[in-house]
Amino acid sequence: MVTTSGLRVGIVGAGTIAELHVAAARQLASQVKVVAVCDVRADAAEKLAAEAGARVYTDHLAMFAAGGLDAVVITVPHALHAPITLDAAAAGLHVLLEKPIATRHEDGVRMIEACRAAGVTFAVGHVLRFVPTLRAAAGYLASGAVGEVMVASERRTADYTDASRPRWFLDPEMAGGGIVLNVGTHSIDKLQMLVGSPVTHVTGHVAARPGVAVETEAVALLRHADGTRATLSVTGTGLPFTDETEIVCAEGAVRISRGEGVWSFRGGVATQIAAPESGEMNRAFAAQLADFARACEEGAVPLVTPEYALGVLGTALALYESGRTGGVVAVEGRAVKEEM
Ligand SMILES: NC(=O)c1ccc[n+]([C@@H]2O[C@H](COP(=O)([O-])OP(=O)(O)OC[C@H]3O[C@@H](n4cnc5c(N)ncnc54)[C@H](O)[C@@H]3O)[C@@H](O)[C@H]2O)c1
């Protein structure tokens, strides 16, 4: 039950992204309060807890057992998403879990069933759904201003090296995969949001830089349920930062990039639909947390459901499977007979 003083939240995993969740709670002071922080690294838990004025734990079960929580935000390495979510559901806590939902489809199913049985809200942090410029682009495309979507391309780079991120990201056991599961899941979500249709089939290829145990590069052709084909490229080596999507429609095209915002091209005329916004990720994290708090309070469905997140995971796993077999792979739970 959510008290009148707002949603009392515990954070599990006081790493990089947890900072953004705590900052989001600060923006929603009357609705959400971070009251406890847990990390196996006591110093990390203490530092973040001090920022939030929260209690400190090094064991999430001890934090859950201590009581005084309505919900948890889980921001730990990917392989721990399932066990800690199951523990939270067993403790009757609502869950906002960072992406990807899990590393294996069957774990995601178990998590959804456990949260449903416990009657707790379960949302997954596909935060791009809350980014103002992407929402503007999706709204513009859905309005039909440039006609039906025909093809799309998504291109994203990330520095995928030991020096640039905590070690577990390059450990297949803890991360469950490499750049596809980590960054590619954002790209898949973004394409589905902009095309307005889920991916059903994937042909893909992955590659790992020598000496790295997870894939650092991937290319894929995605087929959406509405027939749109999209190319996806996630690159972890060498290239400068790029985050760019192009959606080509029957009467024009839309380009979305982190640096230039959203532009429409129609009949030789370029029009800016949304300017790039500094600090928009902070606003997106606050909007995500506000949506989660509302869902907990009203027993409503959050914007990003775990069932949706399971489809994103399924698409990433289909890309891996296609990389192994060389064939077209249907996304689990979305099997359609037609070929690519
Ligand atoms: N939405 C986004 O834009 C975004 C961006 C970055 C990361 N992420 C996701 O957030 C999650 C965390 O990523 P990160 O970059 O913050 O990683 P991180 O390594 O910085 O933080 C993870 C934290 O979890 C802690 N931890 C490990 N095992 C634990 C346990 N059993 N109990 C409690 N704490 C434990 C680690 O000590 C570490 O402090 C991942 O799922 C990642 O994919 C999302």
Coordinates of C-alpha atoms and ligand atoms in Angstrom, one line a residue:
M1 CA 0.0 0.0 0.0
V2 CA 1.3 3.5 -0.8
T3 CA 1.1 5.9 2.1
T4 CA -0.2 9.5 1.9
S5 CA 3.4 10.7 2.2
G6 CA 4.2 9.2 -1.2
L7 CA 5.9 6.2 -2.6
R8 CA 8.7 4.9 -0.2
V9 CA 11.4 3.5 -2.5
G10 CA 14.4 1.4 -1.9
I11 CA 17.2 1.3 -4.5
V12 CA 19.1 -2.0 -5.1
G13 CA 22.4 -1.3 -6.9
A14 CA 24.0 2.0 -6.2
G15 CA 25.9 2.4 -9.4
T16 CA 25.9 4.8 -12.4
I17 CA 22.3 4.7 -13.3
A18 CA 21.0 4.6 -9.8
E19 CA 22.2 8.3 -9.5
L20 CA 19.6 9.2 -12.2
H21 CA 16.8 7.5 -10.4
V22 CA 17.7 9.3 -7.1
A23 CA 17.8 12.6 -9.0
A24 CA 14.4 11.8 -10.5
A25 CA 13.0 11.1 -7.0
R26 CA 14.4 14.5 -5.9
Q27 CA 12.4 16.1 -8.7
L28 CA 9.2 14.4 -7.5
A29 CA 9.7 15.1 -3.8
S30 CA 6.0 15.1 -2.9
Q31 CA 5.3 11.8 -4.7
V32 CA 8.4 9.7 -4.2
K33 CA 11.0 9.4 -1.5
V34 CA 14.1 7.2 -1.6
V35 CA 14.3 5.8 2.0
A36 CA 16.8 3.0 1.6
V37 CA 19.8 2.1 -0.6
C38 CA 21.4 -1.3 -1.0
D39 CA 24.7 -2.2 -2.7
V40 CA 27.1 -5.1 -2.0
R41 CA 29.7 -2.3 -2.1
A42 CA 29.0 -0.6 1.2
D43 CA 30.9 2.6 0.2
A44 CA 28.7 3.0 -2.9
A45 CA 25.5 2.4 -0.9
E46 CA 26.6 4.9 1.7
K47 CA 27.5 7.6 -0.8
L48 CA 24.1 7.4 -2.6
A49 CA 22.2 7.0 0.6
A50 CA 23.8 10.2 1.9
E51 CA 22.6 12.1 -1.2
A52 CA 19.1 10.8 -0.6
G53 CA 19.0 10.9 3.2
A54 CA 18.3 7.2 3.2
R55 CA 19.1 4.1 5.2
V56 CA 22.0 1.9 4.0
Y57 CA 22.1 -1.9 3.4
T58 CA 24.5 -4.3 1.8
D59 CA 22.0 -7.1 1.5
H60 CA 18.7 -6.6 -0.4
L61 CA 16.9 -9.3 1.7
A62 CA 17.8 -7.4 4.9
M63 CA 16.5 -4.2 3.4
F64 CA 13.2 -5.8 2.3
A65 CA 12.8 -7.5 5.8
A66 CA 13.4 -4.2 7.6
G67 CA 10.1 -2.9 6.2
G68 CA 9.1 0.7 5.6
L69 CA 9.1 0.3 1.8
D70 CA 6.4 0.4 -0.9
A71 CA 8.6 -0.2 -3.9
V72 CA 12.1 -0.9 -5.2
V73 CA 14.1 0.4 -8.1
I74 CA 16.5 -2.4 -9.2
T75 CA 19.6 -1.2 -10.9
V76 CA 22.0 -4.2 -10.7
P77 CA 23.9 -6.3 -13.3
H78 CA 21.6 -8.0 -15.8
A79 CA 21.9 -11.6 -14.4
L80 CA 20.7 -10.4 -11.0
H81 CA 17.5 -8.8 -12.4
A82 CA 15.5 -12.0 -12.1
P83 CA 16.5 -13.2 -8.6
I84 CA 16.1 -9.8 -7.0
T85 CA 12.8 -9.1 -8.8
L86 CA 11.5 -12.4 -7.5
D87 CA 12.6 -11.5 -4.0
A88 CA 10.9 -8.1 -4.2
A89 CA 7.7 -9.7 -5.4
A90 CA 7.8 -12.2 -2.5
A91 CA 8.2 -9.3 -0.1
G92 CA 5.2 -7.6 -1.7
L93 CA 7.1 -4.7 -3.2
H94 CA 6.3 -2.9 -6.4
V95 CA 9.2 -3.1 -8.9
L96 CA 10.7 -0.6 -11.3
L97 CA 13.5 -2.7 -13.0
E98 CA 16.2 -1.4 -15.3
K99 CA 16.4 -2.8 -18.8
P100 CA 16.8 -5.5 -20.1
I101 CA 14.0 -7.3 -18.2
A102 CA 16.2 -10.4 -17.9
T103 CA 18.9 -12.3 -19.7
R104 CA 16.6 -15.3 -20.6
H105 CA 13.0 -15.4 -21.8
E106 CA 12.0 -18.0 -19.2
D107 CA 13.2 -15.8 -16.4
G108 CA 11.2 -12.9 -17.7
V109 CA 8.1 -15.0 -17.7
R110 CA 8.7 -16.2 -14.2
M111 CA 9.2 -12.6 -13.0
I112 CA 5.9 -11.5 -14.6
E113 CA 4.0 -14.4 -13.1
A114 CA 5.5 -13.7 -9.7
C115 CA 4.6 -10.0 -9.7
R116 CA 1.1 -10.8 -10.9
A117 CA 0.6 -13.4 -8.2
A118 CA 1.9 -11.0 -5.6
G119 CA -0.4 -8.2 -6.9
V120 CA 2.5 -5.7 -7.2
T121 CA 3.2 -3.3 -10.1
F122 CA 6.0 -4.3 -12.3
A123 CA 7.5 -1.7 -14.8
V124 CA 10.7 -2.0 -16.8
G125 CA 13.0 1.0 -17.4
H126 CA 12.9 1.4 -21.2
V127 CA 13.4 5.1 -20.5
L128 CA 13.4 6.2 -24.2
R129 CA 9.6 6.0 -24.0
F130 CA 9.8 9.1 -21.8
V131 CA 12.3 11.2 -23.8
P132 CA 10.5 14.4 -25.0
T133 CA 12.1 14.6 -28.5
L134 CA 11.4 10.9 -29.2
R135 CA 7.9 11.4 -28.1
A136 CA 7.5 14.3 -30.4
A137 CA 9.0 12.3 -33.3
A138 CA 6.7 9.4 -32.6
G139 CA 3.6 11.7 -32.4
Y140 CA 4.6 13.4 -35.6
L141 CA 5.0 10.0 -37.4
A142 CA 1.8 8.7 -36.0
S143 CA -0.1 11.8 -37.2
G144 CA 0.6 10.6 -40.8
A145 CA 2.2 14.0 -41.7
V146 CA 4.7 12.2 -43.9
G147 CA 2.6 9.2 -44.8
E148 CA 3.0 5.5 -43.9
V149 CA 6.3 4.3 -42.6
M150 CA 8.2 2.2 -45.3
V151 CA 11.7 1.5 -44.0
A152 CA 13.8 2.7 -41.0
S153 CA 17.4 2.7 -39.9
E154 CA 18.9 2.9 -36.4
R155 CA 22.6 3.5 -35.8
R156 CA 24.1 3.8 -32.3
T157 CA 27.7 3.7 -31.0
A158 CA 28.9 3.2 -27.5
D159 CA 32.5 2.9 -26.2
Y160 CA 32.5 -0.9 -25.3
T161 CA 35.8 -1.2 -23.5
D162 CA 36.9 -2.2 -20.0
A163 CA 38.0 1.4 -19.3
S164 CA 34.6 2.8 -20.2
R165 CA 32.3 0.7 -18.0
P166 CA 32.2 -1.6 -14.9
R167 CA 33.8 -5.0 -15.7
W168 CA 30.6 -7.0 -15.4
F169 CA 29.3 -5.5 -18.7
L170 CA 32.0 -7.6 -20.5
D171 CA 31.4 -10.7 -18.5
P172 CA 28.9 -13.0 -20.3
E173 CA 27.6 -14.6 -17.1
M174 CA 26.7 -11.3 -15.4
A175 CA 25.7 -9.3 -18.5
G176 CA 24.0 -12.1 -20.4
G177 CA 25.4 -10.6 -23.6
G178 CA 27.2 -7.5 -24.9
I179 CA 26.3 -4.4 -26.8
V180 CA 23.0 -5.9 -28.2
L181 CA 21.5 -6.7 -24.8
N182 CA 22.8 -3.5 -23.2
V183 CA 22.6 -0.8 -25.9
G184 CA 20.7 -2.6 -28.6
T185 CA 17.7 -3.1 -26.4
H186 CA 17.3 0.7 -26.3
S187 CA 17.6 0.8 -30.1
I188 CA 15.0 -2.0 -30.6
D189 CA 12.6 -0.1 -28.2
K190 CA 13.2 3.2 -30.1
L191 CA 12.5 1.6 -33.5
Q192 CA 9.3 0.0 -32.2
M193 CA 8.2 3.3 -30.7
L194 CA 8.9 5.3 -34.0
V195 CA 7.7 2.7 -36.5
G196 CA 4.7 2.1 -34.2
S197 CA 4.8 -1.7 -34.6
P198 CA 6.7 -4.5 -32.8
V199 CA 9.5 -6.5 -34.3
T200 CA 8.5 -10.1 -35.3
H201 CA 11.6 -11.4 -37.2
V202 CA 15.3 -10.8 -37.1
T203 CA 18.3 -11.6 -39.3
G204 CA 21.5 -10.5 -37.6
H205 CA 25.2 -10.9 -37.2
V206 CA 27.4 -10.1 -34.1
A207 CA 31.1 -9.8 -33.7
A208 CA 33.5 -9.4 -30.7
R209 CA 36.7 -7.5 -30.7
P210 CA 39.6 -9.9 -30.1
G211 CA 40.0 -10.6 -26.3
V212 CA 36.5 -9.5 -25.4
A213 CA 34.1 -12.3 -24.2
V214 CA 30.8 -10.5 -25.3
E215 CA 29.9 -9.1 -28.7
T216 CA 31.0 -5.5 -29.2
E217 CA 29.3 -5.1 -32.7
A218 CA 26.1 -6.1 -34.3
V219 CA 24.2 -5.5 -37.5
A220 CA 20.6 -6.7 -38.2
L221 CA 17.6 -6.5 -40.4
L222 CA 14.4 -6.3 -38.4
R223 CA 10.9 -7.0 -39.7
H224 CA 8.1 -5.3 -37.9
A225 CA 4.5 -6.7 -37.7
D226 CA 3.3 -4.0 -40.1
G227 CA 5.8 -5.1 -42.7
T228 CA 8.3 -2.3 -42.2
R229 CA 11.9 -3.4 -42.5
A230 CA 14.5 -1.6 -40.3
T231 CA 18.3 -1.9 -40.2
L232 CA 20.0 -1.8 -36.9
S233 CA 23.7 -1.1 -36.3
V234 CA 25.3 -1.0 -32.8
T235 CA 29.0 -0.4 -32.8
G236 CA 31.3 -0.6 -29.8
T237 CA 34.7 0.1 -31.4
G238 CA 36.4 3.1 -32.7
L239 CA 33.6 5.4 -33.9
P240 CA 32.8 8.7 -32.2
F241 CA 29.4 8.9 -30.5
T242 CA 26.4 8.5 -32.8
D243 CA 22.7 8.1 -32.0
E244 CA 20.7 8.5 -35.1
T245 CA 17.5 7.1 -36.5
E246 CA 15.9 7.7 -39.9
I247 CA 12.3 6.7 -40.7
V248 CA 11.4 6.8 -44.4
C249 CA 7.7 7.2 -45.1
A250 CA 5.5 7.4 -48.2
E251 CA 5.6 11.2 -48.4
G252 CA 8.8 12.2 -46.8
A253 CA 11.2 11.2 -44.0
V254 CA 12.2 11.9 -40.4
R255 CA 15.6 12.0 -39.0
I256 CA 16.2 11.9 -35.2
S257 CA 19.6 12.5 -33.7
R258 CA 20.9 13.2 -30.2
G259 CA 22.7 16.3 -31.5
E260 CA 20.2 17.8 -33.9
G261 CA 16.8 16.9 -32.6
V262 CA 14.0 15.8 -34.9
W263 CA 13.8 17.0 -38.5
S264 CA 11.2 16.3 -41.1
F265 CA 12.0 16.3 -44.9
R266 CA 9.0 16.6 -47.2
G267 CA 8.9 17.9 -50.8
G268 CA 12.4 19.3 -50.5
V269 CA 11.6 21.2 -47.4
A270 CA 13.4 20.5 -44.1
T271 CA 11.4 21.4 -40.9
Q272 CA 12.6 21.0 -37.4
I273 CA 9.9 19.1 -35.4
A274 CA 11.8 19.3 -32.0
A275 CA 15.0 20.9 -31.0
P276 CA 17.6 18.8 -29.1
E277 CA 17.1 19.4 -25.3
S278 CA 19.9 19.5 -22.8
G279 CA 19.0 17.6 -19.7
E280 CA 16.2 15.6 -21.5
M281 CA 17.4 12.3 -20.0
N282 CA 17.0 13.7 -16.5
R283 CA 13.4 14.8 -17.4
A284 CA 12.8 11.3 -18.9
F285 CA 13.9 9.5 -15.7
A286 CA 11.6 11.8 -13.7
A287 CA 8.7 11.1 -16.0
Q288 CA 9.4 7.4 -15.9
L289 CA 9.4 7.4 -12.1
A290 CA 6.2 9.5 -12.0
D291 CA 4.5 7.0 -14.3
F292 CA 5.6 4.2 -12.0
A293 CA 4.4 6.0 -8.9
R294 CA 1.1 6.7 -10.5
A295 CA 0.7 3.0 -11.5
C296 CA 1.6 1.8 -8.0
E297 CA -0.9 4.3 -6.4
E298 CA -3.8 3.7 -8.7
G299 CA -3.2 0.0 -9.5
A300 CA -2.9 1.1 -13.1
V301 CA -0.7 -0.3 -15.9
P302 CA 2.6 1.4 -16.3
L303 CA 3.6 2.8 -19.7
V304 CA 6.3 0.2 -20.1
T305 CA 4.9 -3.2 -19.1
P306 CA 7.1 -6.2 -18.4
E307 CA 5.3 -8.0 -21.3
Y308 CA 6.5 -5.3 -23.6
A309 CA 10.0 -5.5 -22.2
L310 CA 9.9 -9.3 -22.7
G311 CA 9.3 -8.6 -26.4
V312 CA 12.4 -6.4 -26.5
L313 CA 14.5 -9.1 -24.9
G314 CA 13.0 -11.6 -27.3
T315 CA 14.2 -9.5 -30.2
A316 CA 17.7 -9.2 -28.8
L317 CA 17.8 -13.0 -28.2
A318 CA 16.5 -13.6 -31.7
L319 CA 19.4 -11.5 -33.1
Y320 CA 21.9 -13.7 -31.2
E321 CA 20.1 -16.8 -32.5
S322 CA 20.3 -15.5 -36.0
G323 CA 24.0 -14.8 -35.5
R324 CA 24.5 -18.4 -34.6
T325 CA 22.4 -20.0 -37.3
G326 CA 22.6 -17.5 -40.1
G327 CA 18.8 -17.7 -40.6
V328 CA 15.7 -15.6 -40.0
V329 CA 14.6 -16.0 -36.4
A330 CA 11.0 -15.3 -35.2
V331 CA 10.8 -13.3 -31.9
E332 CA 9.6 -15.6 -29.2
G333 CA 5.9 -15.2 -28.6
R334 CA 5.5 -13.2 -31.9
A335 CA 5.8 -16.0 -34.4
V336 CA 4.3 -15.2 -37.8
K337 CA 4.7 -17.6 -40.7
E338 CA 5.9 -15.3 -43.4
E339 CA 9.6 -15.0 -44.1
M340 CA 11.7 -11.8 -44.1
Ligands
LIG1 N1 18.3 3.3 -18.9 C1 19.5 3.6 -19.2 O1 19.7 4.5 -20.0 C2 20.6 2.8 -18.6 C3 21.9 3.3 -18.6 C4 22.9 2.6 -18.0 C5 22.6 1.4 -17.4 N2 21.4 0.9 -17.4 C6 21.0 -0.4 -16.8 O2 21.1 -0.2 -15.4 C7 21.6 -1.4 -14.8 C8 22.8 -1.1 -13.9 O3 23.8 -0.5 -14.8 P1 24.9 0.6 -14.2 O4 25.5 1.2 -15.4 O5 24.3 1.4 -13.2 O6 25.9 -0.5 -13.6 P2 26.9 -0.3 -12.3 O7 27.8 -1.4 -12.3 O8 27.4 1.1 -12.3 O9 25.9 -0.4 -11.1 C9 25.4 -1.7 -10.6 C10 25.5 -1.7 -9.1 O10 25.0 -2.9 -8.6 C11 25.7 -3.3 -7.5 N3 25.4 -4.7 -7.2 C12 25.9 -5.8 -7.8 N4 25.4 -6.9 -7.2 C13 24.5 -6.5 -6.2 C14 23.6 -7.1 -5.3 N5 23.5 -8.5 -5.2 N6 22.9 -6.3 -4.5 C15 23.0 -5.0 -4.5 N7 23.8 -4.3 -5.4 C16 24.6 -5.1 -6.2 C17 27.2 -3.1 -8.0 O11 28.0 -3.1 -6.9 C18 27.0 -1.7 -8.6 O12 27.2 -0.6 -7.7 C19 21.8 -2.4 -15.9 O13 20.6 -3.1 -16.1 C20 22.0 -1.5 -17.1 O14 21.7 -2.1 -18.3 C21 20.4 1.6 -18.0

